Amino acid sequence: MISEPSRHCTVELQALPARIGQVRRIISAQLRYWHLDPLIDQAALGVTELLTNVHRHAQPDKSCTVDIELLLDRLTVSVHDHDPRLPTVNEADSFATSGRGLALIAAVSESWGVRPIGSAGKAVWFTLPAVTGASTLPPLAVYGSMTDGPFGAVTITPDDIAALPARSAVVG
């Protein structure tokens, strides 16, 4: 039995600069409504970066869909566009004024990835932990730009978590 049902919000738009700010405000208001105020800054930054990538790179058009879903203790934000080309993480020059979007998402999110949608485009997503008082499991990290992430069926037990080796990461 699931004690807290999933919550879902979808926004369809053209990824134009004026619309990006509007969507950021919509996402912020929705997270406030769900009482997830601590996630607003990270979610707003992530959705801004993903929509900016659609605006700058997506072909043949700039239409896209932003989905946010809260399922138990995990918030997933995804942006679907019609460009089948997959994004890449760039190592930006220290003086560059752009090119760090996916690296920023990786830095502020629990996990992120890309899900191709055949020749109809792709979905780029990231997750944030939405820990509630009822949660007893630590968040499960799914790293990498080509994973199924929250879109695959995963069942985890406390014994599975205990069996995982310790991990650390160094950035730089």
PDB file of C-alpha atoms in Angstrom:
ATOM      1  CA  MET A   1       0.000   0.000   0.000  1.00  0.00           C
ATOM      2  CA  ILE A   2       1.289   3.458  -0.907  1.00  0.00           C
ATOM      3  CA  SER A   3       0.652   5.920   1.887  1.00  0.00           C
ATOM      4  CA  GLU A   4       1.244   9.006  -0.253  1.00  0.00           C
ATOM      5  CA  PRO A   5      -0.021   9.025  -3.850  1.00  0.00           C
ATOM      6  CA  SER A   6       2.014  10.485  -6.663  1.00  0.00           C
ATOM      7  CA  ARG A   7       1.535  14.093  -7.653  1.00  0.00           C
ATOM      8  CA  HIS A   8       2.047  15.257 -11.211  1.00  0.00           C
ATOM      9  CA  CYS A   9       2.142  18.598 -13.070  1.00  0.00           C
ATOM     10  CA  THR A  10       2.676  19.148 -16.819  1.00  0.00           C
ATOM     11  CA  VAL A  11       3.352  22.385 -18.707  1.00  0.00           C
ATOM     12  CA  GLU A  12       3.544  22.564 -22.521  1.00  0.00           C
ATOM     13  CA  LEU A  13       5.356  25.539 -24.027  1.00  0.00           C
ATOM     14  CA  GLN A  14       7.647  27.030 -26.632  1.00  0.00           C
ATOM     15  CA  ALA A  15      11.097  27.321 -25.010  1.00  0.00           C
ATOM     16  CA  LEU A  16      11.478  31.056 -25.534  1.00  0.00           C
ATOM     17  CA  PRO A  17      13.286  33.277 -22.998  1.00  0.00           C
ATOM     18  CA  ALA A  18      10.090  34.942 -21.710  1.00  0.00           C
ATOM     19  CA  ARG A  19       8.345  31.585 -21.260  1.00  0.00           C
ATOM     20  CA  ILE A  20      11.297  30.078 -19.368  1.00  0.00           C
ATOM     21  CA  GLY A  21      10.812  32.573 -16.528  1.00  0.00           C
ATOM     22  CA  GLN A  22       7.078  31.868 -16.467  1.00  0.00           C
ATOM     23  CA  VAL A  23       7.649  28.111 -16.212  1.00  0.00           C
ATOM     24  CA  ARG A  24      10.180  28.639 -13.423  1.00  0.00           C
ATOM     25  CA  ARG A  25       7.493  30.562 -11.484  1.00  0.00           C
ATOM     26  CA  ILE A  26       4.878  27.853 -12.208  1.00  0.00           C
ATOM     27  CA  ILE A  27       7.221  25.119 -10.947  1.00  0.00           C
ATOM     28  CA  SER A  28       8.031  27.163  -7.826  1.00  0.00           C
ATOM     29  CA  ALA A  29       4.332  27.719  -7.086  1.00  0.00           C
ATOM     30  CA  GLN A  30       3.542  24.018  -7.599  1.00  0.00           C
ATOM     31  CA  LEU A  31       6.317  22.965  -5.205  1.00  0.00           C
ATOM     32  CA  ARG A  32       5.031  25.439  -2.613  1.00  0.00           C
ATOM     33  CA  TYR A  33       1.556  23.945  -3.013  1.00  0.00           C
ATOM     34  CA  TRP A  34       3.034  20.474  -2.408  1.00  0.00           C
ATOM     35  CA  HIS A  35       4.908  21.847   0.671  1.00  0.00           C
ATOM     36  CA  LEU A  36       8.281  21.188  -0.959  1.00  0.00           C
ATOM     37  CA  ASP A  37       9.708  24.665  -0.442  1.00  0.00           C
ATOM     38  CA  PRO A  38      13.281  23.383   0.211  1.00  0.00           C
ATOM     39  CA  LEU A  39      13.401  22.000  -3.372  1.00  0.00           C
ATOM     40  CA  ILE A  40      12.346  25.202  -5.158  1.00  0.00           C
ATOM     41  CA  ASP A  41      15.804  26.659  -5.845  1.00  0.00           C
ATOM     42  CA  GLN A  42      17.273  23.398  -7.168  1.00  0.00           C
ATOM     43  CA  ALA A  43      14.206  22.573  -9.287  1.00  0.00           C
ATOM     44  CA  ALA A  44      13.989  26.116 -10.696  1.00  0.00           C
ATOM     45  CA  LEU A  45      17.689  26.108 -11.598  1.00  0.00           C
ATOM     46  CA  GLY A  46      17.454  22.681 -13.219  1.00  0.00           C
ATOM     47  CA  VAL A  47      14.336  23.439 -15.269  1.00  0.00           C
ATOM     48  CA  THR A  48      15.862  26.763 -16.378  1.00  0.00           C
ATOM     49  CA  GLU A  49      18.988  24.991 -17.631  1.00  0.00           C
ATOM     50  CA  LEU A  50      16.997  22.291 -19.452  1.00  0.00           C
ATOM     51  CA  LEU A  51      14.670  24.814 -21.112  1.00  0.00           C
ATOM     52  CA  THR A  52      17.618  26.984 -22.102  1.00  0.00           C
ATOM     53  CA  ASN A  53      19.151  23.937 -23.806  1.00  0.00           C
ATOM     54  CA  VAL A  54      15.905  23.411 -25.739  1.00  0.00           C
ATOM     55  CA  HIS A  55      15.875  27.095 -26.718  1.00  0.00           C
ATOM     56  CA  ARG A  56      19.502  27.028 -27.894  1.00  0.00           C
ATOM     57  CA  HIS A  57      19.821  23.587 -29.451  1.00  0.00           C
ATOM     58  CA  ALA A  58      16.515  21.831 -30.216  1.00  0.00           C
ATOM     59  CA  GLN A  59      15.601  21.212 -33.841  1.00  0.00           C
ATOM     60  CA  PRO A  60      13.190  21.361 -35.680  1.00  0.00           C
ATOM     61  CA  ASP A  61      11.159  23.430 -33.205  1.00  0.00           C
ATOM     62  CA  LYS A  62      11.262  24.804 -29.677  1.00  0.00           C
ATOM     63  CA  SER A  63       8.066  23.155 -28.430  1.00  0.00           C
ATOM     64  CA  CYS A  64       8.515  21.028 -25.338  1.00  0.00           C
ATOM     65  CA  THR A  65       6.785  19.635 -22.274  1.00  0.00           C
ATOM     66  CA  VAL A  66       7.921  20.040 -18.675  1.00  0.00           C
ATOM     67  CA  ASP A  67       6.778  17.344 -16.251  1.00  0.00           C
ATOM     68  CA  ILE A  68       7.270  17.337 -12.521  1.00  0.00           C
ATOM     69  CA  GLU A  69       6.250  14.325 -10.511  1.00  0.00           C
ATOM     70  CA  LEU A  70       6.482  13.604  -6.822  1.00  0.00           C
ATOM     71  CA  LEU A  71       6.386   9.894  -6.160  1.00  0.00           C
ATOM     72  CA  LEU A  72       6.896   8.944  -2.515  1.00  0.00           C
ATOM     73  CA  ASP A  73      10.210  10.568  -1.573  1.00  0.00           C
ATOM     74  CA  ARG A  74      11.555  11.574  -4.993  1.00  0.00           C
ATOM     75  CA  LEU A  75      10.789  14.605  -7.185  1.00  0.00           C
ATOM     76  CA  THR A  76      11.473  14.047 -10.883  1.00  0.00           C
ATOM     77  CA  VAL A  77      11.649  16.989 -13.281  1.00  0.00           C
ATOM     78  CA  SER A  78      11.825  16.203 -16.994  1.00  0.00           C
ATOM     79  CA  VAL A  79      11.785  18.193 -20.214  1.00  0.00           C
ATOM     80  CA  HIS A  80      10.660  16.456 -23.409  1.00  0.00           C
ATOM     81  CA  ASP A  81      11.516  18.004 -26.788  1.00  0.00           C
ATOM     82  CA  HIS A  82      11.274  16.834 -30.406  1.00  0.00           C
ATOM     83  CA  ASP A  83      15.010  16.749 -31.176  1.00  0.00           C
ATOM     84  CA  PRO A  84      16.352  13.167 -31.163  1.00  0.00           C
ATOM     85  CA  ARG A  85      19.966  14.371 -30.706  1.00  0.00           C
ATOM     86  CA  LEU A  86      21.184  13.570 -27.202  1.00  0.00           C
ATOM     87  CA  PRO A  87      22.894  16.251 -25.112  1.00  0.00           C
ATOM     88  CA  THR A  88      26.485  15.959 -23.974  1.00  0.00           C
ATOM     89  CA  VAL A  89      28.233  17.299 -20.911  1.00  0.00           C
ATOM     90  CA  ASN A  90      30.815  19.859 -21.970  1.00  0.00           C
ATOM     91  CA  GLU A  91      33.918  20.830 -20.077  1.00  0.00           C
ATOM     92  CA  ALA A  92      33.589  24.591 -20.350  1.00  0.00           C
ATOM     93  CA  ASP A  93      36.601  26.883 -20.473  1.00  0.00           C
ATOM     94  CA  SER A  94      36.969  28.872 -17.237  1.00  0.00           C
ATOM     95  CA  PHE A  95      36.126  32.090 -19.146  1.00  0.00           C
ATOM     96  CA  ALA A  96      33.169  30.643 -21.070  1.00  0.00           C
ATOM     97  CA  THR A  97      29.788  32.236 -20.414  1.00  0.00           C
ATOM     98  CA  SER A  98      27.799  29.129 -21.352  1.00  0.00           C
ATOM     99  CA  GLY A  99      28.151  25.372 -21.677  1.00  0.00           C
ATOM    100  CA  ARG A 100      27.775  24.350 -18.040  1.00  0.00           C
ATOM    101  CA  GLY A 101      24.040  23.540 -17.916  1.00  0.00           C
ATOM    102  CA  LEU A 102      24.214  19.760 -17.562  1.00  0.00           C
ATOM    103  CA  ALA A 103      27.170  20.015 -15.193  1.00  0.00           C
ATOM    104  CA  LEU A 104      25.084  22.339 -12.985  1.00  0.00           C
ATOM    105  CA  ILE A 105      22.192  19.885 -13.057  1.00  0.00           C
ATOM    106  CA  ALA A 106      24.538  17.055 -12.098  1.00  0.00           C
ATOM    107  CA  ALA A 107      25.884  19.155  -9.223  1.00  0.00           C
ATOM    108  CA  VAL A 108      22.521  20.110  -7.689  1.00  0.00           C
ATOM    109  CA  SER A 109      20.500  16.958  -8.347  1.00  0.00           C
ATOM    110  CA  GLU A 110      20.467  13.484  -6.875  1.00  0.00           C
ATOM    111  CA  SER A 111      20.578  11.940 -10.351  1.00  0.00           C
ATOM    112  CA  TRP A 112      19.959  12.905 -13.956  1.00  0.00           C
ATOM    113  CA  GLY A 113      19.817  11.332 -17.380  1.00  0.00           C
ATOM    114  CA  VAL A 114      18.452  11.226 -20.892  1.00  0.00           C
ATOM    115  CA  ARG A 115      15.736   8.971 -22.234  1.00  0.00           C
ATOM    116  CA  PRO A 116      15.484   8.774 -26.053  1.00  0.00           C
ATOM    117  CA  ILE A 117      11.929   8.687 -27.397  1.00  0.00           C
ATOM    118  CA  GLY A 118      12.691   6.972 -30.702  1.00  0.00           C
ATOM    119  CA  SER A 119      12.828   9.436 -33.581  1.00  0.00           C
ATOM    120  CA  ALA A 120      10.274  11.620 -31.760  1.00  0.00           C
ATOM    121  CA  GLY A 121      12.831  13.286 -29.510  1.00  0.00           C
ATOM    122  CA  LYS A 122      14.117  12.816 -25.992  1.00  0.00           C
ATOM    123  CA  ALA A 123      13.432  13.534 -22.348  1.00  0.00           C
ATOM    124  CA  VAL A 124      16.163  14.976 -20.162  1.00  0.00           C
ATOM    125  CA  TRP A 125      15.399  14.492 -16.470  1.00  0.00           C
ATOM    126  CA  PHE A 126      16.781  14.997 -12.985  1.00  0.00           C
ATOM    127  CA  THR A 127      15.676  13.910  -9.532  1.00  0.00           C
ATOM    128  CA  LEU A 128      15.730  15.564  -6.139  1.00  0.00           C
ATOM    129  CA  PRO A 129      15.173  13.818  -2.808  1.00  0.00           C
ATOM    130  CA  ALA A 130      11.914  14.873  -1.169  1.00  0.00           C
ATOM    131  CA  VAL A 131      12.456  13.296   2.226  1.00  0.00           C
ATOM    132  CA  THR A 132       9.386  13.024   4.411  1.00  0.00           C
ATOM    133  CA  GLY A 133       9.068  11.938   8.019  1.00  0.00           C
ATOM    134  CA  ALA A 134       7.662   8.580   6.870  1.00  0.00           C
ATOM    135  CA  SER A 135      10.652   7.728   4.684  1.00  0.00           C
ATOM    136  CA  THR A 136      13.033   5.134   6.096  1.00  0.00           C
ATOM    137  CA  LEU A 137      15.200   4.439   3.038  1.00  0.00           C
ATOM    138  CA  PRO A 138      18.005   6.733   1.915  1.00  0.00           C
ATOM    139  CA  PRO A 139      17.620   8.148  -1.613  1.00  0.00           C
ATOM    140  CA  LEU A 140      18.838   5.834  -4.371  1.00  0.00           C
ATOM    141  CA  ALA A 141      21.236   7.632  -6.699  1.00  0.00           C
ATOM    142  CA  VAL A 142      21.189   6.780 -10.398  1.00  0.00           C
ATOM    143  CA  TYR A 143      24.072   8.540 -12.088  1.00  0.00           C
ATOM    144  CA  GLY A 144      24.875   8.886 -15.750  1.00  0.00           C
ATOM    145  CA  SER A 145      23.564  10.582 -18.816  1.00  0.00           C
ATOM    146  CA  MET A 146      22.208   7.439 -20.483  1.00  0.00           C
ATOM    147  CA  THR A 147      20.320   5.660 -17.718  1.00  0.00           C
ATOM    148  CA  ASP A 148      16.646   4.802 -17.514  1.00  0.00           C
ATOM    149  CA  GLY A 149      16.567   6.494 -14.112  1.00  0.00           C
ATOM    150  CA  PRO A 150      13.134   6.787 -12.532  1.00  0.00           C
ATOM    151  CA  PHE A 151      11.443   5.500 -15.694  1.00  0.00           C
ATOM    152  CA  GLY A 152      12.425   1.872 -15.102  1.00  0.00           C
ATOM    153  CA  ALA A 153      10.803  -0.345 -12.497  1.00  0.00           C
ATOM    154  CA  VAL A 154      13.064  -0.658  -9.472  1.00  0.00           C
ATOM    155  CA  THR A 155      12.280  -2.451  -6.234  1.00  0.00           C
ATOM    156  CA  ILE A 156      14.650  -1.834  -3.339  1.00  0.00           C
ATOM    157  CA  THR A 157      14.619  -3.285   0.132  1.00  0.00           C
ATOM    158  CA  PRO A 158      16.569  -2.141   3.206  1.00  0.00           C
ATOM    159  CA  ASP A 159      18.805  -5.240   2.762  1.00  0.00           C
ATOM    160  CA  ASP A 160      19.678  -4.067  -0.775  1.00  0.00           C
ATOM    161  CA  ILE A 161      20.769  -0.685   0.577  1.00  0.00           C
ATOM    162  CA  ALA A 162      22.853  -2.266   3.348  1.00  0.00           C
ATOM    163  CA  ALA A 163      24.662  -4.450   0.798  1.00  0.00           C
ATOM    164  CA  LEU A 164      25.800  -1.493  -1.331  1.00  0.00           C
ATOM    165  CA  PRO A 165      29.486  -0.525  -1.078  1.00  0.00           C
ATOM    166  CA  ALA A 166      30.433   2.922   0.184  1.00  0.00           C
ATOM    167  CA  ARG A 167      30.880   5.482  -2.605  1.00  0.00           C
ATOM    168  CA  SER A 168      32.557   8.844  -2.932  1.00  0.00           C
ATOM    169  CA  ALA A 169      33.081  11.278  -5.757  1.00  0.00           C
ATOM    170  CA  VAL A 170      35.647  13.922  -6.536  1.00  0.00           C
ATOM    171  CA  VAL A 171      34.716  16.830  -8.788  1.00  0.00           C
ATOM    172  CA  GLY A 172      37.349  18.831 -10.551  1.00  0.00           C
TER     173      GLY A 172
END
